[in-house]
Every structure is written in structure tokens, then in C-alpha cells.
């Protein structure tokens, strides 16, 4: 009697089952922080998710250096937003994530910096929840921390700045800023998206009690190879930004901590981290 060859049919059935399972599987969305720019600053967990993703939906602030290291076989969809230039509205981005997940795809929603900090995170998570989509959140190094580390100073200091405040200078609903509350000498202020508001930041903080010679540090394209940084003061910050022709993305640090590794004189320069710390 001839023996039955069961191996081949079983293997075919197994392959067919896996094919169907892949077609019918539930998609997932991972919201991942890319870090401030330097591709080495993405978290290990975030990088693993990028390598196993089937499609990446990414923002304008995700650095090209990081994108270049992602395998070209992974599909990418750009949904970046610049001031006055939005490739897609937020509701359209929400719907895109839902549609991709409904196709059974493993999706990474890649955001610059940390999506928990001014990253429109709540709107996207709420949309995924309402659609019944599985999601996870992977934080990233926020720009405030990454750029400070690159420049060589701490965001907080027990004696001069025991607290830290992150402020978005640009608000979609134009919610007023409580400048009197911000004008404190024992805090570090970090303004995101503040280049268009430099004159107002200077005027309001001085009017509400901070001295004109209070230290300010601009960091443009932080942690990238073409990073620039300029030390100035509240009184001179508007002219500094204009003369340096600063561009986005830029952060504005206000407070004594920027002097930790920087000179005490009120000079402007782009190699401040190389200068000796004050005594």
C-alpha cells in the first residue's frame, strides 16, 4: 500500500490559514515620539515599532535623517503641518489612521519630539478609541530636554530654577497667556512655536516684572547637524532673532539656567556651548 504524503497538504493549509489570518487581523496604531531630531535619540521601543510597521504616518518635524534610516519597503504618508501650510486637517489625519487600521495594517503615527507635549495627542487617541482601534503610546524625548542637553545645561537648578514650565506661544484658539504668572525669577520657561511671538514675549515678560537683561537662549534646529544657538536677553531678543534670521523649528529658553555653561556677558554667538562656564 502506498504511503500517504500528508506533509505537503498540511503545509499548504498552514500557509493558506496564515494568509487569511493576515487579511482578517485587526490593525493597530502606535503613536510614537521621534525625539527632537537626532535619529539616535528615538527610544528603543519606538525604533522597534518603526521597523515592524507596514505604514508610517509622519509629521513635518520628524527629521529626514531618521526617515533615511527606515527601510524603504515601509510605506510612508506625510501629514505634516507648518504654520499656514497644513497638508491635511486634524480630522482628516484622524480618519486616515482609522482607515489604515481597518485595513488590518500595523500603523505607526510618528510625531516629532514627544507626542505628549503639544502633539495633538488627545484628539487622535479619542478618534481611535471611538472607532474601536487598538492603540499604544510610546513617548519621546521632548525638544526642550534634547536641545538643553545638546547645549549643555540643565532645565532645572535647585538654587535658581526649581521649577520648569513648557509654554506654547501659538494657540489655535488664541487662548490668552497669563504673562504675570510666567514672569517669575525662580522658573525656567521654554517657549515652543514662539518665533512669531518674540516681540510679544519680550514686551510682556518685561512689563510683568522680569528685568531687561534676563537671559534668553534661542536654539534653532536643535540636536541636528546644523543646529544654531544664540544667547541674548529679554530686551535684545527681538533684534537677535531678526539679525540671526532664525527659522523654525526653534525653541526659546528664558531663565538663569542657560548660564550654567555659558558666559555671563550679554553677548550673542552661535558657539556658546564651547565657552567656559562662569565661576
mmCIF file of C-alpha atoms in Angstrom, residues 6-217:
data_model
loop_
_atom_site.group_PDB
_atom_site.id
_atom_site.type_symbol
_atom_site.label_atom_id
_atom_site.label_comp_id
_atom_site.label_asym_id
_atom_site.label_seq_id
_atom_site.Cartn_x
_atom_site.Cartn_y
_atom_site.Cartn_z
ATOM 1 C CA UNK A 6 0.461 14.395 4.390
ATOM 2 C CA UNK A 7 3.242 16.939 4.622
ATOM 3 C CA UNK A 8 2.513 18.940 1.502
ATOM 4 C CA UNK A 9 -1.271 19.365 2.050
ATOM 5 C CA UNK A 10 -0.683 20.312 5.695
ATOM 6 C CA UNK A 11 1.899 22.922 4.713
ATOM 7 C CA UNK A 12 -0.414 24.372 2.084
ATOM 8 C CA UNK A 13 -3.250 24.541 4.573
ATOM 9 C CA UNK A 14 -0.972 26.266 7.092
ATOM 10 C CA UNK A 15 0.156 28.851 4.539
ATOM 11 C CA UNK A 16 -3.433 29.459 3.451
ATOM 12 C CA UNK A 17 -4.546 29.874 7.072
ATOM 13 C CA UNK A 18 -1.805 32.420 7.712
ATOM 14 C CA UNK A 19 -2.788 34.315 4.582
ATOM 15 C CA UNK A 20 -6.401 34.522 5.689
ATOM 16 C CA UNK A 21 -5.389 35.437 9.221
ATOM 17 C CA UNK A 22 -3.289 38.299 7.867
ATOM 18 C CA UNK A 23 -6.194 39.519 5.769
ATOM 19 C CA UNK A 24 -8.614 39.422 8.697
ATOM 20 C CA UNK A 25 -6.376 40.571 11.505
ATOM 21 C CA UNK A 26 -7.165 43.737 13.415
ATOM 22 C CA UNK A 27 -4.950 46.693 12.663
ATOM 23 C CA UNK A 28 -3.219 48.670 15.400
ATOM 24 C CA UNK A 29 -1.844 52.174 15.729
ATOM 25 C CA UNK A 30 1.247 53.086 17.739
ATOM 26 C CA UNK A 31 1.692 56.791 18.442
ATOM 27 C CA UNK A 32 5.463 57.200 18.670
ATOM 28 C CA UNK A 33 7.671 60.140 19.610
ATOM 29 C CA UNK A 34 10.576 60.550 17.185
ATOM 30 C CA UNK A 35 12.612 62.760 19.514
ATOM 31 C CA UNK A 36 13.920 66.267 18.773
ATOM 32 C CA UNK A 37 15.765 65.499 15.528
ATOM 33 C CA UNK A 38 18.915 63.455 16.088
ATOM 34 C CA UNK A 39 17.919 59.930 14.924
ATOM 35 C CA UNK A 40 19.909 58.385 17.780
ATOM 36 C CA UNK A 41 17.525 59.973 20.289
ATOM 37 C CA UNK A 42 14.471 57.884 19.397
ATOM 38 C CA UNK A 43 13.641 55.302 22.058
ATOM 39 C CA UNK A 44 14.484 51.650 21.525
ATOM 40 C CA UNK A 45 10.797 50.729 21.702
ATOM 41 C CA UNK A 46 9.891 53.376 19.148
ATOM 42 C CA UNK A 47 12.583 52.154 16.737
ATOM 43 C CA UNK A 48 11.394 48.548 17.011
ATOM 44 C CA UNK A 49 7.865 49.622 16.145
ATOM 45 C CA UNK A 50 9.118 51.562 13.128
ATOM 46 C CA UNK A 51 10.936 48.508 11.791
ATOM 47 C CA UNK A 52 7.846 46.294 12.124
ATOM 48 C CA UNK A 53 5.349 48.842 10.806
ATOM 49 C CA UNK A 54 3.553 48.432 7.499
ATOM 50 C CA UNK A 55 2.786 52.116 7.127
ATOM 51 C CA UNK A 56 4.189 55.226 8.858
ATOM 52 C CA UNK A 57 2.146 58.413 9.096
ATOM 53 C CA UNK A 58 4.636 61.150 9.936
ATOM 54 C CA UNK A 59 4.811 64.843 10.785
ATOM 55 C CA UNK A 60 6.853 67.756 9.444
ATOM 56 C CA UNK A 61 9.162 67.818 12.472
ATOM 57 C CA UNK A 62 10.355 64.240 12.001
ATOM 58 C CA UNK A 63 13.931 64.628 10.805
ATOM 59 C CA UNK A 64 14.992 63.460 7.364
ATOM 60 C CA UNK A 65 17.968 61.734 8.975
ATOM 61 C CA UNK A 66 15.622 59.425 10.870
ATOM 62 C CA UNK A 67 13.434 58.794 7.825
ATOM 63 C CA UNK A 68 16.508 57.850 5.800
ATOM 64 C CA UNK A 69 17.281 55.020 8.234
ATOM 65 C CA UNK A 70 13.827 53.437 7.936
ATOM 66 C CA UNK A 71 13.650 50.612 5.355
ATOM 67 C CA UNK A 72 12.361 51.910 2.032
ATOM 68 C CA UNK A 73 9.921 48.996 1.804
ATOM 69 C CA UNK A 74 7.758 50.511 4.559
ATOM 70 C CA UNK A 75 5.007 52.739 3.186
ATOM 71 C CA UNK A 76 5.091 56.363 4.325
ATOM 72 C CA UNK A 77 2.381 59.017 4.362
ATOM 73 C CA UNK A 78 3.270 62.650 5.071
ATOM 74 C CA UNK A 79 0.713 64.629 7.078
ATOM 75 C CA UNK A 80 2.938 67.484 8.209
ATOM 76 C CA UNK A 81 1.783 70.864 9.403
ATOM 77 C CA UNK A 82 3.690 74.104 9.160
ATOM 78 C CA UNK A 83 2.309 77.498 10.042
ATOM 79 C CA UNK A 84 -0.184 78.323 7.306
ATOM 80 C CA UNK A 85 0.637 75.110 5.435
ATOM 81 C CA UNK A 86 -1.284 72.039 6.522
ATOM 82 C CA UNK A 87 -1.075 69.015 4.238
ATOM 83 C CA UNK A 88 -4.157 67.568 5.990
ATOM 84 C CA UNK A 89 -6.507 68.808 8.660
ATOM 85 C CA UNK A 90 -6.563 67.114 12.046
ATOM 86 C CA UNK A 91 -9.927 65.397 11.382
ATOM 87 C CA UNK A 92 -8.508 64.081 8.090
ATOM 88 C CA UNK A 93 -5.474 62.680 9.906
ATOM 89 C CA UNK A 94 -7.742 61.014 12.463
ATOM 90 C CA UNK A 95 -9.795 59.405 9.696
ATOM 91 C CA UNK A 96 -6.679 58.251 7.851
ATOM 92 C CA UNK A 97 -5.406 56.410 10.931
ATOM 93 C CA UNK A 98 -8.769 54.709 11.365
ATOM 94 C CA UNK A 99 -8.982 53.651 7.717
ATOM 95 C CA UNK A 100 -5.462 52.213 7.707
ATOM 96 C CA UNK A 101 -6.130 50.245 10.883
ATOM 97 C CA UNK A 102 -9.402 48.927 9.447
ATOM 98 C CA UNK A 103 -7.340 47.527 6.561
ATOM 99 C CA UNK A 104 -5.565 45.341 9.111
ATOM 100 C CA UNK A 105 -2.313 47.296 8.947
ATOM 101 C CA UNK A 106 0.249 47.901 11.656
ATOM 102 C CA UNK A 107 0.463 51.691 11.711
ATOM 103 C CA UNK A 108 2.999 53.990 13.359
ATOM 104 C CA UNK A 109 1.888 57.566 13.848
ATOM 105 C CA UNK A 110 5.296 59.251 14.081
ATOM 106 C CA UNK A 111 5.466 62.662 15.731
ATOM 107 C CA UNK A 112 8.448 64.919 16.306
ATOM 108 C CA UNK A 113 9.677 65.266 19.869
ATOM 109 C CA UNK A 114 7.276 63.790 22.400
ATOM 110 C CA UNK A 115 3.621 63.387 21.358
ATOM 111 C CA UNK A 116 2.605 64.082 24.967
ATOM 112 C CA UNK A 117 3.929 67.654 24.663
ATOM 113 C CA UNK A 118 1.875 69.856 22.307
ATOM 114 C CA UNK A 119 1.363 66.873 19.988
ATOM 115 C CA UNK A 120 -2.424 66.919 19.437
ATOM 116 C CA UNK A 121 -2.342 63.511 21.094
ATOM 117 C CA UNK A 122 -5.762 63.563 22.758
ATOM 118 C CA UNK A 123 -7.644 64.166 19.514
ATOM 119 C CA UNK A 124 -6.061 61.207 17.739
ATOM 120 C CA UNK A 125 -6.363 58.825 20.685
ATOM 121 C CA UNK A 126 -10.023 59.751 21.165
ATOM 122 C CA UNK A 127 -10.755 59.084 17.493
ATOM 123 C CA UNK A 128 -9.068 55.670 17.700
ATOM 124 C CA UNK A 129 -10.954 54.785 20.868
ATOM 125 C CA UNK A 130 -14.296 55.725 19.344
ATOM 126 C CA UNK A 131 -13.505 53.607 16.273
ATOM 127 C CA UNK A 132 -12.558 50.596 18.411
ATOM 128 C CA UNK A 133 -8.934 50.610 17.202
ATOM 129 C CA UNK A 134 -6.201 49.142 19.385
ATOM 130 C CA UNK A 135 -3.532 51.748 20.125
ATOM 131 C CA UNK A 136 -0.429 52.276 22.195
ATOM 132 C CA UNK A 137 1.642 55.292 23.128
ATOM 133 C CA UNK A 138 5.435 55.498 23.057
ATOM 134 C CA UNK A 139 6.800 58.779 24.454
ATOM 135 C CA UNK A 140 9.824 60.505 23.002
ATOM 136 C CA UNK A 141 12.487 62.929 24.191
ATOM 137 C CA UNK A 142 10.855 66.321 24.012
ATOM 138 C CA UNK A 143 12.647 69.159 22.242
ATOM 139 C CA UNK A 144 13.094 71.154 25.462
ATOM 140 C CA UNK A 145 15.168 68.382 27.050
ATOM 141 C CA UNK A 146 17.001 67.311 23.899
ATOM 142 C CA UNK A 147 18.123 70.809 22.934
ATOM 143 C CA UNK A 148 19.153 71.668 26.500
ATOM 144 C CA UNK A 149 21.292 68.529 26.655
ATOM 145 C CA UNK A 150 22.916 69.416 23.347
ATOM 146 C CA UNK A 151 23.661 72.929 24.584
ATOM 147 C CA UNK A 152 24.988 71.598 27.863
ATOM 148 C CA UNK A 153 22.708 72.920 30.604
ATOM 149 C CA UNK A 154 20.069 71.594 32.971
ATOM 150 C CA UNK A 155 16.459 72.719 32.692
ATOM 151 C CA UNK A 156 16.096 72.969 36.456
ATOM 152 C CA UNK A 157 18.509 74.045 39.166
ATOM 153 C CA UNK A 158 17.785 73.838 42.873
ATOM 154 C CA UNK A 159 19.018 77.333 43.720
ATOM 155 C CA UNK A 160 17.854 79.363 40.719
ATOM 156 C CA UNK A 161 15.098 77.415 38.950
ATOM 157 C CA UNK A 162 13.426 74.641 40.959
ATOM 158 C CA UNK A 163 10.510 74.546 38.524
ATOM 159 C CA UNK A 164 10.060 74.291 34.768
ATOM 160 C CA UNK A 165 7.256 75.484 32.537
ATOM 161 C CA UNK A 166 6.689 74.498 28.899
ATOM 162 C CA UNK A 167 4.618 77.042 27.007
ATOM 163 C CA UNK A 168 3.152 77.023 23.525
ATOM 164 C CA UNK A 169 3.336 80.574 22.246
ATOM 165 C CA UNK A 170 0.984 79.740 19.372
ATOM 166 C CA UNK A 171 -2.537 78.607 20.238
ATOM 167 C CA UNK A 172 -5.155 77.521 17.711
ATOM 168 C CA UNK A 173 -7.950 79.022 19.782
ATOM 169 C CA UNK A 174 -5.869 82.111 20.688
ATOM 170 C CA UNK A 175 -6.283 81.410 24.379
ATOM 171 C CA UNK A 176 -4.710 84.321 26.303
ATOM 172 C CA UNK A 177 -1.442 83.728 28.139
ATOM 173 C CA UNK A 178 -1.199 84.729 31.792
ATOM 174 C CA UNK A 179 2.030 86.699 31.465
ATOM 175 C CA UNK A 180 2.049 87.837 35.086
ATOM 176 C CA UNK A 181 2.166 84.203 36.168
ATOM 177 C CA UNK A 182 5.036 83.466 33.767
ATOM 178 C CA UNK A 183 7.206 86.400 34.808
ATOM 179 C CA UNK A 184 8.909 84.586 37.698
ATOM 180 C CA UNK A 185 12.587 84.587 38.579
ATOM 181 C CA UNK A 186 12.623 81.061 40.029
ATOM 182 C CA UNK A 187 11.471 79.209 36.910
ATOM 183 C CA UNK A 188 12.752 78.114 33.546
ATOM 184 C CA UNK A 189 10.411 78.962 30.680
ATOM 185 C CA UNK A 190 10.612 77.102 27.383
ATOM 186 C CA UNK A 191 8.513 78.532 24.565
ATOM 187 C CA UNK A 192 7.559 76.205 21.717
ATOM 188 C CA UNK A 193 6.435 77.669 18.387
ATOM 189 C CA UNK A 194 7.409 81.131 19.588
ATOM 190 C CA UNK A 195 9.388 82.785 16.785
ATOM 191 C CA UNK A 196 6.377 84.699 15.501
ATOM 192 C CA UNK A 197 5.693 85.904 19.058
ATOM 193 C CA UNK A 198 9.203 87.041 20.009
ATOM 194 C CA UNK A 199 8.308 90.716 20.307
ATOM 195 C CA UNK A 200 5.275 89.930 22.454
ATOM 196 C CA UNK A 201 7.233 87.542 24.704
ATOM 197 C CA UNK A 202 9.864 90.226 25.289
ATOM 198 C CA UNK A 203 7.386 93.023 25.944
ATOM 199 C CA UNK A 204 5.029 91.068 28.173
ATOM 200 C CA UNK A 205 7.667 89.479 30.399
ATOM 201 C CA UNK A 206 9.405 92.822 30.949
ATOM 202 C CA UNK A 207 6.117 94.620 31.610
ATOM 203 C CA UNK A 208 5.212 91.964 34.147
ATOM 204 C CA UNK A 209 8.381 92.263 36.180
ATOM 205 C CA UNK A 210 11.363 90.476 34.638
ATOM 206 C CA UNK A 211 14.435 92.689 34.026
ATOM 207 C CA UNK A 212 15.523 93.559 30.518
ATOM 208 C CA UNK A 213 18.850 91.784 30.999
ATOM 209 C CA UNK A 214 17.163 88.488 31.909
ATOM 210 C CA UNK A 215 18.895 85.711 29.919
ATOM 211 C CA UNK A 216 17.324 84.179 26.826
ATOM 212 C CA UNK A 217 18.630 81.388 24.638
#
